XYZ file of C-alpha atoms in Angstrom:
631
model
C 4.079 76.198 -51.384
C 5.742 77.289 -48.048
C 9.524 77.034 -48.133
C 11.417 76.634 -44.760
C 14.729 77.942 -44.714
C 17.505 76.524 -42.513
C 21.144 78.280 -41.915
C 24.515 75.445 -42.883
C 26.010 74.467 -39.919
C 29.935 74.908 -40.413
C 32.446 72.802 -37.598
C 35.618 73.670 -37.804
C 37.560 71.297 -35.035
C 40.915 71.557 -33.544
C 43.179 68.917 -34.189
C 45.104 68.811 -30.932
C 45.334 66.229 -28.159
C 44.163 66.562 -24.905
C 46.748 65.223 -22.434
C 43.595 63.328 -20.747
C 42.833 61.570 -23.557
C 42.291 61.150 -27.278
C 39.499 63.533 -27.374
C 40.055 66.619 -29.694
C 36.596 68.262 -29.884
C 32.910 67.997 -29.403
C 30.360 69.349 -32.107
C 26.924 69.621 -30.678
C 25.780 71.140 -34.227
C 25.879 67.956 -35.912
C 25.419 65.167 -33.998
C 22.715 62.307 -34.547
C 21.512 59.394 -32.869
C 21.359 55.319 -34.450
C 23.593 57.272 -37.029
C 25.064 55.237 -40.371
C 27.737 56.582 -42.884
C 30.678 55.597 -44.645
C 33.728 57.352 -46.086
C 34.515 58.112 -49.795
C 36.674 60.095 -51.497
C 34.167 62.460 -53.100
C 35.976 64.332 -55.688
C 39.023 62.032 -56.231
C 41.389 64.251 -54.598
C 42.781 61.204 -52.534
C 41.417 62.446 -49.377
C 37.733 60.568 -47.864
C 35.584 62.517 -46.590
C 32.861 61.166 -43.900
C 29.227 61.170 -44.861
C 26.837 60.625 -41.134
C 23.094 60.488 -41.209
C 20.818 59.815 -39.374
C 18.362 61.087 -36.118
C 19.134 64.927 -35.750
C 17.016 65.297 -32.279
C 16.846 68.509 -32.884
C 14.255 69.555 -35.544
C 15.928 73.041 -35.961
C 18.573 71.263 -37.351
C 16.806 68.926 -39.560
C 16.878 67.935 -43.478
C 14.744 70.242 -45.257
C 13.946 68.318 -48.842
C 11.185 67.499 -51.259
C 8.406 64.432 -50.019
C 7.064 61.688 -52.505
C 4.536 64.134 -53.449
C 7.133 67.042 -54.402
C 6.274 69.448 -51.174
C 8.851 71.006 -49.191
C 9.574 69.390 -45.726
C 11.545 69.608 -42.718
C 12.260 66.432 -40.486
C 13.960 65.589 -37.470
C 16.186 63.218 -39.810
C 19.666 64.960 -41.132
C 23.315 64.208 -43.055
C 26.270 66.077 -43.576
C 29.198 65.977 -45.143
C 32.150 65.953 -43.305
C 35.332 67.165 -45.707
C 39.117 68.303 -44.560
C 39.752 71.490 -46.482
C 43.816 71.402 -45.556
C 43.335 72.402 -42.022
C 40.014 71.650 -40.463
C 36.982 69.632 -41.065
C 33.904 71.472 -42.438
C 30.846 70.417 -42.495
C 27.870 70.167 -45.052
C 24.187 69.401 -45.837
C 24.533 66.116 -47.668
C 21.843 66.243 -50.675
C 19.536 62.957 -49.098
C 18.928 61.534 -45.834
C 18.243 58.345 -44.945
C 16.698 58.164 -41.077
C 17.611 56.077 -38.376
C 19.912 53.408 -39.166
C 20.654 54.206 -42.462
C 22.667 52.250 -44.904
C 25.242 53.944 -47.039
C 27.158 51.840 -49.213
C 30.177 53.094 -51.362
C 30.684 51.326 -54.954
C 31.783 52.183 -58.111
C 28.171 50.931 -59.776
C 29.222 52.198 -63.648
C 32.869 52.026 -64.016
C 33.844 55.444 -64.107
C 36.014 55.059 -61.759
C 33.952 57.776 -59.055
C 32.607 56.201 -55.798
C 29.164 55.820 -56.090
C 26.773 55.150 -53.263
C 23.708 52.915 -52.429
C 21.282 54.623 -49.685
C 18.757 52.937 -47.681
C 17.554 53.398 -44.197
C 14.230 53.475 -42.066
C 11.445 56.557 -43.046
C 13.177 56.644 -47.029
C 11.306 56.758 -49.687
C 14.138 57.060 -52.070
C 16.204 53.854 -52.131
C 19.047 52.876 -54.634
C 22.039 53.595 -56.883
C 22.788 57.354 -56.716
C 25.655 57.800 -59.045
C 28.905 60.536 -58.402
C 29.530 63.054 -61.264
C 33.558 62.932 -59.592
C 32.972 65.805 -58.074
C 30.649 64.813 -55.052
C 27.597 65.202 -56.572
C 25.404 62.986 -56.713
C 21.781 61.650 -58.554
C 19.597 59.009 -58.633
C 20.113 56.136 -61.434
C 17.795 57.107 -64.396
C 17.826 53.318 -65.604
C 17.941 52.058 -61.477
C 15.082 49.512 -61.037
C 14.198 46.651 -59.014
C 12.868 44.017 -61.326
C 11.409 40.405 -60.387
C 12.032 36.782 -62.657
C 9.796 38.035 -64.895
C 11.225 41.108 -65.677
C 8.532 43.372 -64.223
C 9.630 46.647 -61.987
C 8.472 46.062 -58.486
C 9.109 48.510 -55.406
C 12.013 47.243 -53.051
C 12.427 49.502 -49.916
C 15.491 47.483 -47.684
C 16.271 49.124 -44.080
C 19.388 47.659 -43.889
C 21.638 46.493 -47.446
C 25.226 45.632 -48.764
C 27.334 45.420 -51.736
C 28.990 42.579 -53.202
C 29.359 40.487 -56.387
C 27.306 36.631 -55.240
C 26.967 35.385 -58.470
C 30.765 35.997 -59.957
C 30.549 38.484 -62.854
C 32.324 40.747 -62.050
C 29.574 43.181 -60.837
C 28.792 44.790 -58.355
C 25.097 43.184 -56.400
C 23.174 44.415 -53.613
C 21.738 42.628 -50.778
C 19.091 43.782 -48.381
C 16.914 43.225 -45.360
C 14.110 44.207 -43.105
C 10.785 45.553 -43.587
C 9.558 49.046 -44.628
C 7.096 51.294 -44.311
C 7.500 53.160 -47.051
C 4.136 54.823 -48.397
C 2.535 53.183 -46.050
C 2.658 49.724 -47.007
C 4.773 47.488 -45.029
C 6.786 45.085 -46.960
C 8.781 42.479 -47.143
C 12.568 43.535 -48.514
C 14.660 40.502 -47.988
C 16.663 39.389 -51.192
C 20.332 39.940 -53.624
C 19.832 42.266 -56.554
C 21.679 40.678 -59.310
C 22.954 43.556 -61.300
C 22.163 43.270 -64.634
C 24.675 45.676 -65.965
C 22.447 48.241 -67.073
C 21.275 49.782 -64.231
C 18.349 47.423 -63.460
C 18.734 44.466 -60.988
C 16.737 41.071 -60.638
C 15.757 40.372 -56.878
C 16.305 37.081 -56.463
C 16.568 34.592 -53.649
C 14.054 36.034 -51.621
C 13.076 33.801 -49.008
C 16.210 32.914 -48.105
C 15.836 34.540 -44.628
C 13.654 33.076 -42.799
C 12.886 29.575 -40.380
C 12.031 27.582 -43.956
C 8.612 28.175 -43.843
C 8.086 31.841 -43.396
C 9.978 35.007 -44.591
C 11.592 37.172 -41.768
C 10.501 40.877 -41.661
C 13.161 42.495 -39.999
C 13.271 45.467 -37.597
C 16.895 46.796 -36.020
C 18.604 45.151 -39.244
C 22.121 45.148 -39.863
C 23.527 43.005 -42.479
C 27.119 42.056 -43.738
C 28.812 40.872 -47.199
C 31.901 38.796 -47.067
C 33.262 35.362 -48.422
C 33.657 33.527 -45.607
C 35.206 30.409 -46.888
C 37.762 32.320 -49.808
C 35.850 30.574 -52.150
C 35.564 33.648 -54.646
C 31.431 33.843 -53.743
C 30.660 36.640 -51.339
C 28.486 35.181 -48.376
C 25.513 36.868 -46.490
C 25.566 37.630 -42.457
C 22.295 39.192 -41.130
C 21.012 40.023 -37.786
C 18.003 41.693 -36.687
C 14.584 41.567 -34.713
C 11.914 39.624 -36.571
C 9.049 41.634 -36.540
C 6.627 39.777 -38.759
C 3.684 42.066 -37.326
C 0.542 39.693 -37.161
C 2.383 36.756 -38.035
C 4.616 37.090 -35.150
C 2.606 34.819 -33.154
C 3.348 31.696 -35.610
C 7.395 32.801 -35.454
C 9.716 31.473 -32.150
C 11.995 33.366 -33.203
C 12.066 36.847 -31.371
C 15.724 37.931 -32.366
C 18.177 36.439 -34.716
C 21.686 36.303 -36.103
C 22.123 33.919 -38.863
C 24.978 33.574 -41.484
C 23.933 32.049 -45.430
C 26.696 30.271 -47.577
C 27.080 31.236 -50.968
C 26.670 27.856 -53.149
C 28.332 29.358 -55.591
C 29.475 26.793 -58.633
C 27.095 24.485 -57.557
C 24.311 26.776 -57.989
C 21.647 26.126 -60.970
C 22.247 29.089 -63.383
C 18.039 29.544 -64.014
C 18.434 30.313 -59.958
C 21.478 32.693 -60.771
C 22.138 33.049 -56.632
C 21.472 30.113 -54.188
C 22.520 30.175 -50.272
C 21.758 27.708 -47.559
C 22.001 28.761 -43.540
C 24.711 27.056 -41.990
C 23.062 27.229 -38.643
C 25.734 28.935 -36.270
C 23.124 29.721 -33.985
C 22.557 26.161 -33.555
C 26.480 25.804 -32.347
C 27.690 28.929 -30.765
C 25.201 32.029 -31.335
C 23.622 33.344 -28.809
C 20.779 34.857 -31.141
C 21.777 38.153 -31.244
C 19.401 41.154 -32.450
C 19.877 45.333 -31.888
C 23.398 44.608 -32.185
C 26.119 44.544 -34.863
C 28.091 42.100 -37.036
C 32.189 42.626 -37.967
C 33.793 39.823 -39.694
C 37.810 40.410 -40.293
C 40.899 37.673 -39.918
C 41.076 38.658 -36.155
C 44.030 36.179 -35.345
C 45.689 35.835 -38.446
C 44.990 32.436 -39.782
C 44.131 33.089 -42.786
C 40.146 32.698 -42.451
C 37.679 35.262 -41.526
C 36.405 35.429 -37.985
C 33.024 36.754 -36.792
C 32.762 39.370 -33.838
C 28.915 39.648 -32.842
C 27.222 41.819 -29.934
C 23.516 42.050 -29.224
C 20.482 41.322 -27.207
C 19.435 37.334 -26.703
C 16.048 36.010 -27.537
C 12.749 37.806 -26.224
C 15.178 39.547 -23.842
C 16.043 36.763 -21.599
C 19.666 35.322 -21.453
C 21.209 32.516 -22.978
C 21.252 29.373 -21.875
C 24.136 28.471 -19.575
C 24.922 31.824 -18.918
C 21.942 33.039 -16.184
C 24.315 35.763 -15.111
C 24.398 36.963 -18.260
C 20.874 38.847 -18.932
C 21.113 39.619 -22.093
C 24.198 41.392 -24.219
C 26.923 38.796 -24.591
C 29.540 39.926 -27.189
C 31.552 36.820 -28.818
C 34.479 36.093 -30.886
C 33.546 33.430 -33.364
C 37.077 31.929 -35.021
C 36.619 30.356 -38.260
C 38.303 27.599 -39.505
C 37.719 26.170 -43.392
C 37.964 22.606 -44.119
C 38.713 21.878 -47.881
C 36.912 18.204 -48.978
C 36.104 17.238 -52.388
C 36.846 20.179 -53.480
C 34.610 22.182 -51.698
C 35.255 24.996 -48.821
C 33.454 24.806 -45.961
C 33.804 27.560 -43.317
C 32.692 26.072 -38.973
C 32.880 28.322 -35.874
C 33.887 28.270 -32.448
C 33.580 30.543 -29.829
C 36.840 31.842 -28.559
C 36.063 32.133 -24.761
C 39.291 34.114 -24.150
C 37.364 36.769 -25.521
C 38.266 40.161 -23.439
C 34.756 41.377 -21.733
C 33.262 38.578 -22.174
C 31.541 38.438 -18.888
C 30.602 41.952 -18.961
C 27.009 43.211 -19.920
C 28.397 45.159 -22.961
C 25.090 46.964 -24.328
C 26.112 47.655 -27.433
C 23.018 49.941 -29.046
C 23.830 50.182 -32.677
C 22.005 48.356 -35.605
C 23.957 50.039 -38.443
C 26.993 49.037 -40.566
C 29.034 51.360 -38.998
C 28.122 51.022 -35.232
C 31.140 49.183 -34.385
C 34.583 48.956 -36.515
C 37.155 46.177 -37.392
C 40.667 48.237 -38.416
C 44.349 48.234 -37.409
C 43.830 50.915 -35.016
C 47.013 50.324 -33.118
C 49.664 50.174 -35.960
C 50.912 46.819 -35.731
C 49.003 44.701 -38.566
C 46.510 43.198 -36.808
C 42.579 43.744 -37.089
C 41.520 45.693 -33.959
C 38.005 46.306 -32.529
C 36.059 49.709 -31.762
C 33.151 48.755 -29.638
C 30.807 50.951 -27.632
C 27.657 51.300 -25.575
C 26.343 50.996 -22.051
C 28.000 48.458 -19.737
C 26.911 47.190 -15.949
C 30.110 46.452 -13.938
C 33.215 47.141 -15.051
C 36.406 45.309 -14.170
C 37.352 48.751 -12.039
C 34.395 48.578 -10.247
C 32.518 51.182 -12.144
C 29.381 51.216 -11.600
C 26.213 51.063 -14.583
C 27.535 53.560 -17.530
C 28.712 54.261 -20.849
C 32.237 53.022 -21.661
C 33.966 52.079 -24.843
C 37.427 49.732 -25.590
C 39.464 49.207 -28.679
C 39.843 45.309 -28.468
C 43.649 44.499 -29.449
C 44.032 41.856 -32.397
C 46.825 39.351 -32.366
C 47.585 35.731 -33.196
C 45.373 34.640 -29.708
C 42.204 37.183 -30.996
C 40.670 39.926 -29.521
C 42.579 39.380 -26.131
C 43.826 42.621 -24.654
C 41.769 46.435 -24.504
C 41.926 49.555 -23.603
C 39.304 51.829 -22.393
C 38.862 54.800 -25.222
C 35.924 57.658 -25.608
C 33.050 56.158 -26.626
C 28.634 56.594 -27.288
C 25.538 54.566 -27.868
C 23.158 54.824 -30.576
C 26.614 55.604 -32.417
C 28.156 55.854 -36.035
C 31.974 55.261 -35.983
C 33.834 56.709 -38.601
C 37.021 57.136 -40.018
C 38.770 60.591 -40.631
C 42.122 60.800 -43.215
C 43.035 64.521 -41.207
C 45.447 65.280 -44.072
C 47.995 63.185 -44.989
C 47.838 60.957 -41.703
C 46.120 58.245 -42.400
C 42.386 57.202 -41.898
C 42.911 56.060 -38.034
C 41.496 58.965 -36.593
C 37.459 58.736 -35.163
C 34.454 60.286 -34.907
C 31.256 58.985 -33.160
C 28.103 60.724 -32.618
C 25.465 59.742 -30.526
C 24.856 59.517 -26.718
C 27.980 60.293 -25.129
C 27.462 59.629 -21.101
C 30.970 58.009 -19.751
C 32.036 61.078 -17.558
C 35.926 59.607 -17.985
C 36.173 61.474 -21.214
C 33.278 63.783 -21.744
C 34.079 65.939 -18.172
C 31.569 68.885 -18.468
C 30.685 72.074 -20.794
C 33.785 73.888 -19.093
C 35.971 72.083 -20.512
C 34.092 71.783 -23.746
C 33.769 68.198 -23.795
C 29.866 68.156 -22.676
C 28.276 64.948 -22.133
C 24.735 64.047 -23.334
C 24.340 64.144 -27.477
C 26.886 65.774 -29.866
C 29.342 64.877 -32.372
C 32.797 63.920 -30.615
C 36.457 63.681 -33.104
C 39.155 61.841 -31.554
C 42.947 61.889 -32.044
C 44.920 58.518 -32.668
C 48.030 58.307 -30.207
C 49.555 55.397 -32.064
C 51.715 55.597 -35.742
C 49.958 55.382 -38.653
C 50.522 51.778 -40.371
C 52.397 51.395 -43.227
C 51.545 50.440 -46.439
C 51.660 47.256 -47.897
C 53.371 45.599 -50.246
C 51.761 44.477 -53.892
C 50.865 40.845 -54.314
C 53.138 39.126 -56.502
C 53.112 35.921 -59.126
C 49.225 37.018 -60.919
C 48.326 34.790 -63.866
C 44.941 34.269 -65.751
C 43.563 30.852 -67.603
C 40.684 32.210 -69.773
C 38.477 29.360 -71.524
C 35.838 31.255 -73.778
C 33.918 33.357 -71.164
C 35.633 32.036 -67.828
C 38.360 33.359 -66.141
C 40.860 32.106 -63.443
C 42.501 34.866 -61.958
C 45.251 34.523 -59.399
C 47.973 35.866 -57.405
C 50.827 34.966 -54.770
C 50.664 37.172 -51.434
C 52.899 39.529 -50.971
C 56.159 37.604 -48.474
C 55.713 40.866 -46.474
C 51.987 40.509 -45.676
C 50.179 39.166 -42.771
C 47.653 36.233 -43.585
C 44.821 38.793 -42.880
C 44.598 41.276 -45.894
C 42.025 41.301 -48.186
C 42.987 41.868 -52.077
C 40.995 44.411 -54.720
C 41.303 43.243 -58.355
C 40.487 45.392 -61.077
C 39.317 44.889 -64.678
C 39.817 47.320 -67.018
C 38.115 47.478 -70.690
C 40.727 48.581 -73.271
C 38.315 49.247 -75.670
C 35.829 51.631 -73.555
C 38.386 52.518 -70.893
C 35.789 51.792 -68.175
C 36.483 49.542 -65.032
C 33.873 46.372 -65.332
C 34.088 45.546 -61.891
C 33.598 47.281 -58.226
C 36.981 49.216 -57.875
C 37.805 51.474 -55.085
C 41.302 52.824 -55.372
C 42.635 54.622 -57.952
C 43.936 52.898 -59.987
C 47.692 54.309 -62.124
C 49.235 57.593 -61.769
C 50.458 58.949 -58.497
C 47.692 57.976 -56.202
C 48.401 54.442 -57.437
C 46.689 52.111 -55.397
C 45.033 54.632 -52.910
C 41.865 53.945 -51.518
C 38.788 55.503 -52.051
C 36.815 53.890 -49.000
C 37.444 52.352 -45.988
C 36.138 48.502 -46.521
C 37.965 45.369 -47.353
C 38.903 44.635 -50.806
C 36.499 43.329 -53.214
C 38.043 39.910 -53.495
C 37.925 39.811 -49.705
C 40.681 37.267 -48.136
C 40.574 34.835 -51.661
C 43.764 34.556 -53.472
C 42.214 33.402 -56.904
C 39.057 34.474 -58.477
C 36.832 32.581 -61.147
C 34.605 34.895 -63.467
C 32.587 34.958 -65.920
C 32.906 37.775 -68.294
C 31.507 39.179 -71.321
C 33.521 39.135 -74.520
C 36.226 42.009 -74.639
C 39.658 42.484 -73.775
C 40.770 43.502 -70.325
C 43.679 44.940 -68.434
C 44.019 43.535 -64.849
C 45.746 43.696 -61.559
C 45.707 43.099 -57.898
C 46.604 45.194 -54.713
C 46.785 43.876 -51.294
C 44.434 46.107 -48.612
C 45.846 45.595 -44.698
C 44.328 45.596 -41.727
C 44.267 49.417 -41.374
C 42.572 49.723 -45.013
C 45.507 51.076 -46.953
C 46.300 49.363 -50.243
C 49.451 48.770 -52.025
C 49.977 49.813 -55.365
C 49.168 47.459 -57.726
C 50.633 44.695 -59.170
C 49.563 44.422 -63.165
C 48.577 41.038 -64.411
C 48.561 42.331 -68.156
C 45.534 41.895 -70.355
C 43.310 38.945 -71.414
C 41.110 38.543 -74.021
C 37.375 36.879 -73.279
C 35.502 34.978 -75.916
C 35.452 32.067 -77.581
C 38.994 32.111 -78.348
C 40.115 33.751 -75.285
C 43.720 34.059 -74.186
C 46.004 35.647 -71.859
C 48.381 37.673 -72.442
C 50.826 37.566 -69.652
C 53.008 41.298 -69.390
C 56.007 42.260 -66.296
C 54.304 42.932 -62.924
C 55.569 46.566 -63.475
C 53.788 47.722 -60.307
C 55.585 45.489 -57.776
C 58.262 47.787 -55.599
C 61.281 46.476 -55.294
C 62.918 49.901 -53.301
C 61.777 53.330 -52.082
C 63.672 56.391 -52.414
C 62.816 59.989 -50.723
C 62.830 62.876 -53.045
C 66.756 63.599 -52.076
C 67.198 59.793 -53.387
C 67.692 58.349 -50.241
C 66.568 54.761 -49.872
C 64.010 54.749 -47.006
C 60.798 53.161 -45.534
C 57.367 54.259 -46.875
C 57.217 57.516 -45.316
C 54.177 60.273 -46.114
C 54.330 62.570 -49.177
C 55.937 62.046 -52.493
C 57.876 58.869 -52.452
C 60.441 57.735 -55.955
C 60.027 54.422 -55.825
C 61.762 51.726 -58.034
C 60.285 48.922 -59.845
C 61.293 45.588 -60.898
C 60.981 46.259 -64.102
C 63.852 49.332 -63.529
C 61.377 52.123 -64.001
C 61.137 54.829 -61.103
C 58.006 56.312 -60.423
C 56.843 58.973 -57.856
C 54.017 57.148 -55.225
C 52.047 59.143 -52.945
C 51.736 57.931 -49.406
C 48.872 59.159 -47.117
């Protein structure tokens, strides 16, 4: 067998700012268009690291690997690895690729407390749960399968996919979207894996996307996890181009954006997961597809808010807006109406939206193409959004431009024009110990504003571009206080008090904690005790989203539990301990001191100060004093 031999591309970037703007450096080496990625801390040093993959356009520099059939190949498709070694960022070969549009998902699938990952994406033939040894490297699930209702393996090949618990035990699920053609036989990949806990998972709900009659294939997919109505279920967002192939003709549906509401207690348990579409393109969608999906507290209310950019039906603008051809981004606010008991989340668009009435051609179809984070320091969710525009509000003519959207109690109402790409992945870099606020993007970068010519080294065209934040890096938030848990044989009421410090907007991460095996029995993804306390391992909201309570079900056992808030800027408190509880037929809980609240912070010279970066003595309510890292 021929082997092809390729040299490691190394980019080492320098961190200053350029007095033009927040551009540090361009990286032609490793750039990729329709790129996905995520961060993770790899080896649990406290520091993420950036994984991009995607479209290398260059086939010198693509992913040389093994096909289905065990030969050596190179492709145009590539990854890397993108990890701060103290002063620079270096980059690596990352062990898989996933093509265009690829979905990487961070989760800890098997408790050891390493951040595991779940890869999908168009062209792979290698889907699912690749699980971290703690030091970065990773392998494929030897018990992973896809299994239907009657417990028989089947093939499931998603394009686009997600990770949260739907059916409230505690586990980590996995839902995913689009068609594949993965050894040549196009298929239909809609559905939720409900984790069975062993590494297996039971695809269920499958037709739940789709116009009631037929099942969606989808093409461009991008797809979202959140609970949208704090109801403790995780809900289901999707958007893509149906692409049924020879049932198109039957389908009036050319493009799509459609949001599914967990049921959640009202669901029959031989169903296990039950959703029902709530319509919002019926009210205020535009029918977005090729686009992208954030959803975030955007104006601090207290419910989650929907920001959604793409192309309208079959091309062709929506109605009432002629002028509009065919990219319309929109602010959805959310507001939840409590009756009988029951949550339910409506929308309305927020026509205050900034660039609204621009053509804002936002090409990106992956998780990452566009970001919701504090970018700006002051507690509110901001927006990164990018692409090609047609006539600015400077007069500039057809182009590339990017903004960062400001958050604030109005919405997205204020922006800024920032470096930007199409065909883009967005991610977040930590650069040391300042924070994860810092960007890269690659993809198609052809706003002459900020990319001003190879002289300069700041080339236009494709390459890998790392920005520099100009604003402070937000602080960390306080611990959520007042956490008590009800446990009637296998259900469990968890809750907890906010924090009086913290915004209506942050999302909370609960952990559970098995005393007897020492493993964590749910997603976590910050460390959790010791001096990284709290830390996060990813950039995502927590795993109990926006909900202040949680109701479980949980296998017998005894568990230790807590709570940490997660702001805007995805930086956790430390957490607040909640004590253990023991599950079963007799269960009780055992209430214990909320040891990890802070009460005061002290620098190392005892000083009392404000969180400040490195080694902070901080003081508990329970009188203990113990040393808290701050990145």
């Amino acid at each position: 067998m021929k082997k092809i031999f390729t040299l490691a591309v190394v980019a080492c970037m320098s961190l200053g700012v350029s007095a033009q703007n927040s551009l540090s450096r361009v990286d032609k080496n490793i750039v990729m268009d329709y790129a996905g990625g995520c961060e993770i801390d790899l080896d649990n040093d406290g520091l993420k690291e950036a994984i991009v993959a995607g479209w290398s356009r260059d086939a010198a520099l693509g992913f040389v690997g093994e096909d289905i059939d065990g030969n050596e190949v190179q492709t145009e498709d590539q990854a890397w690895v993108l990890k701060y070694d103290g002063t620079d960022y270096a980059a690596s070969q990352f062990f898989k690729t996933v093509g265009m549009r690829g979905h990487i998902i961070p989760a800890d699938f098997n408790g050891d407390g390493n951040i595991d990952l779940f890869l999908s994406g168009e062209r792979f033939d290698f889907p699912g749960v690749y699980l971290n040894d703690g030091n970065g490297n990773f392998a494929l699930d030897e018990n992973y399968a896809i299994l239907n209702a009657f417990e028989e393996e089947i093939e499931w090949y998603p394009r686009g996919v997600d990770v949260a618990d739907f059916n409230a035990d505690g586990l980590p699920d996995v839902v995913g979207m689009g068609w594949s053609n993965a050894h040549n036989n196009r298929q239909d990949n809609c559905g939720v894996a409900i984790n069975n806990g062993d590494g297996t998972f039971t695809l269920r709900a499958t037709d739940v996307m789709g116009d009631g009659d037929v099942n969606y294939d989808f093409a461009l997919a991008t797809i979202r996890a959140y609970d949208l109505n704090n109801d403790g279920y995780a809900d289901i967002l999707v958007q893509g181009n149906v692409d049924n192939s020879g049932d198109l003709s039957d389908i009036q549906q050319g493009r799509t954006f459609q949001v599914y509401i967990n049921v959640g207690k009202e669901t029959d348990p031989e169903e296990v997961v039950s959703f029902y579409n709530i319509n919002i393109a019926d009210d205020v969608s535009h029918h977005y597809g090729n686009g992208n999906i954030l959803v975030a507290d955007f104006n601090n209310d207290g419910t989650p808010d929907i920001y959604v950019t793409g192309e309208a039906p079959q091309d062709a603008g929506a109605v009432g807006l002629a002028d509009q051809w065919d990219y319309i981004p929109q602010l959805l606010t959310g507001k939840i109406t409590v009756e009988d008991g029951m949550a339910t989340v409506g929308y309305t668009e927020n026509t205050q939206l900034a660039l609204r009435r621009n053509n804002i051609k936002v090409l990106s179809s992956t998780n990452v193409g566009i970001r919701a984070i504090d970018y700006n320091a002051d507690g509110y969710y901001d927006v990164l959004t990018f692409g090609w525009c047609t006539g600015l509000p400077d007069g500039t003519p057809n182009t590339q431009a990017a903004w960062l959207l400001k958050g604030s109690d109005r919405g997205l109402t204020d922006y800024s024009r920032i470096p930007g790409a199409s065909e883009q992945a967005v991610l977040f870099l930590d650069y040391g110990v300042e924070g994860a606020l810092n960007y890269l993007m690659t993809g198609y970068h052809g706003d002459n504003t900020y990319f001003t010519g190879e002289d300069n080294g700041l080339p236009t065209g494709r390459n890998c571009a790392f920005t520099k934040n100009p604003y402070e890096v937000a602080a960390r938030p306080d611990a959520p206080t007042g956490l008590n848990a009800e446990v009637n044989g296998n259900k469990v009421a968890l809750t907890w008090t906010p924090a009086a410090s913290s915004l209506k907007n942050v999302t909370y991460e609960v952990y559970l904690k098995n005393t007897a095996t020492g493993k964590f029995y749910n997603n976590v993804t910050s460390f959790v005790g010791g001096e990284k306390d709290g830390v996060r391992k990813v950039v995502r909201p927590g795993n109990a989203y926006m909900a202040t309570s949680l109701e479980l079900n949980l296998p017998d056992g005894t568990y230790e539990w807590g709570v940490q808030t997660v702001n805007a800027a995805e930086r956790g408190s430390v957490f607040a301990n909640g004590g253990t509880i023991s599950v079963g037929q007799d269960g009780i809980s055992e209430k214990t001191a909320e040891a990890a609240v802070e009460a005061v912070r002290y620098n190392a010279l005892g000083q009392q100060v404000s969180a400040q970066k490195g080694v902070n003595l901080v003081k508990m309510t329970d009188g203990s004093v113990q040393k808290v890292i701050v990145k």
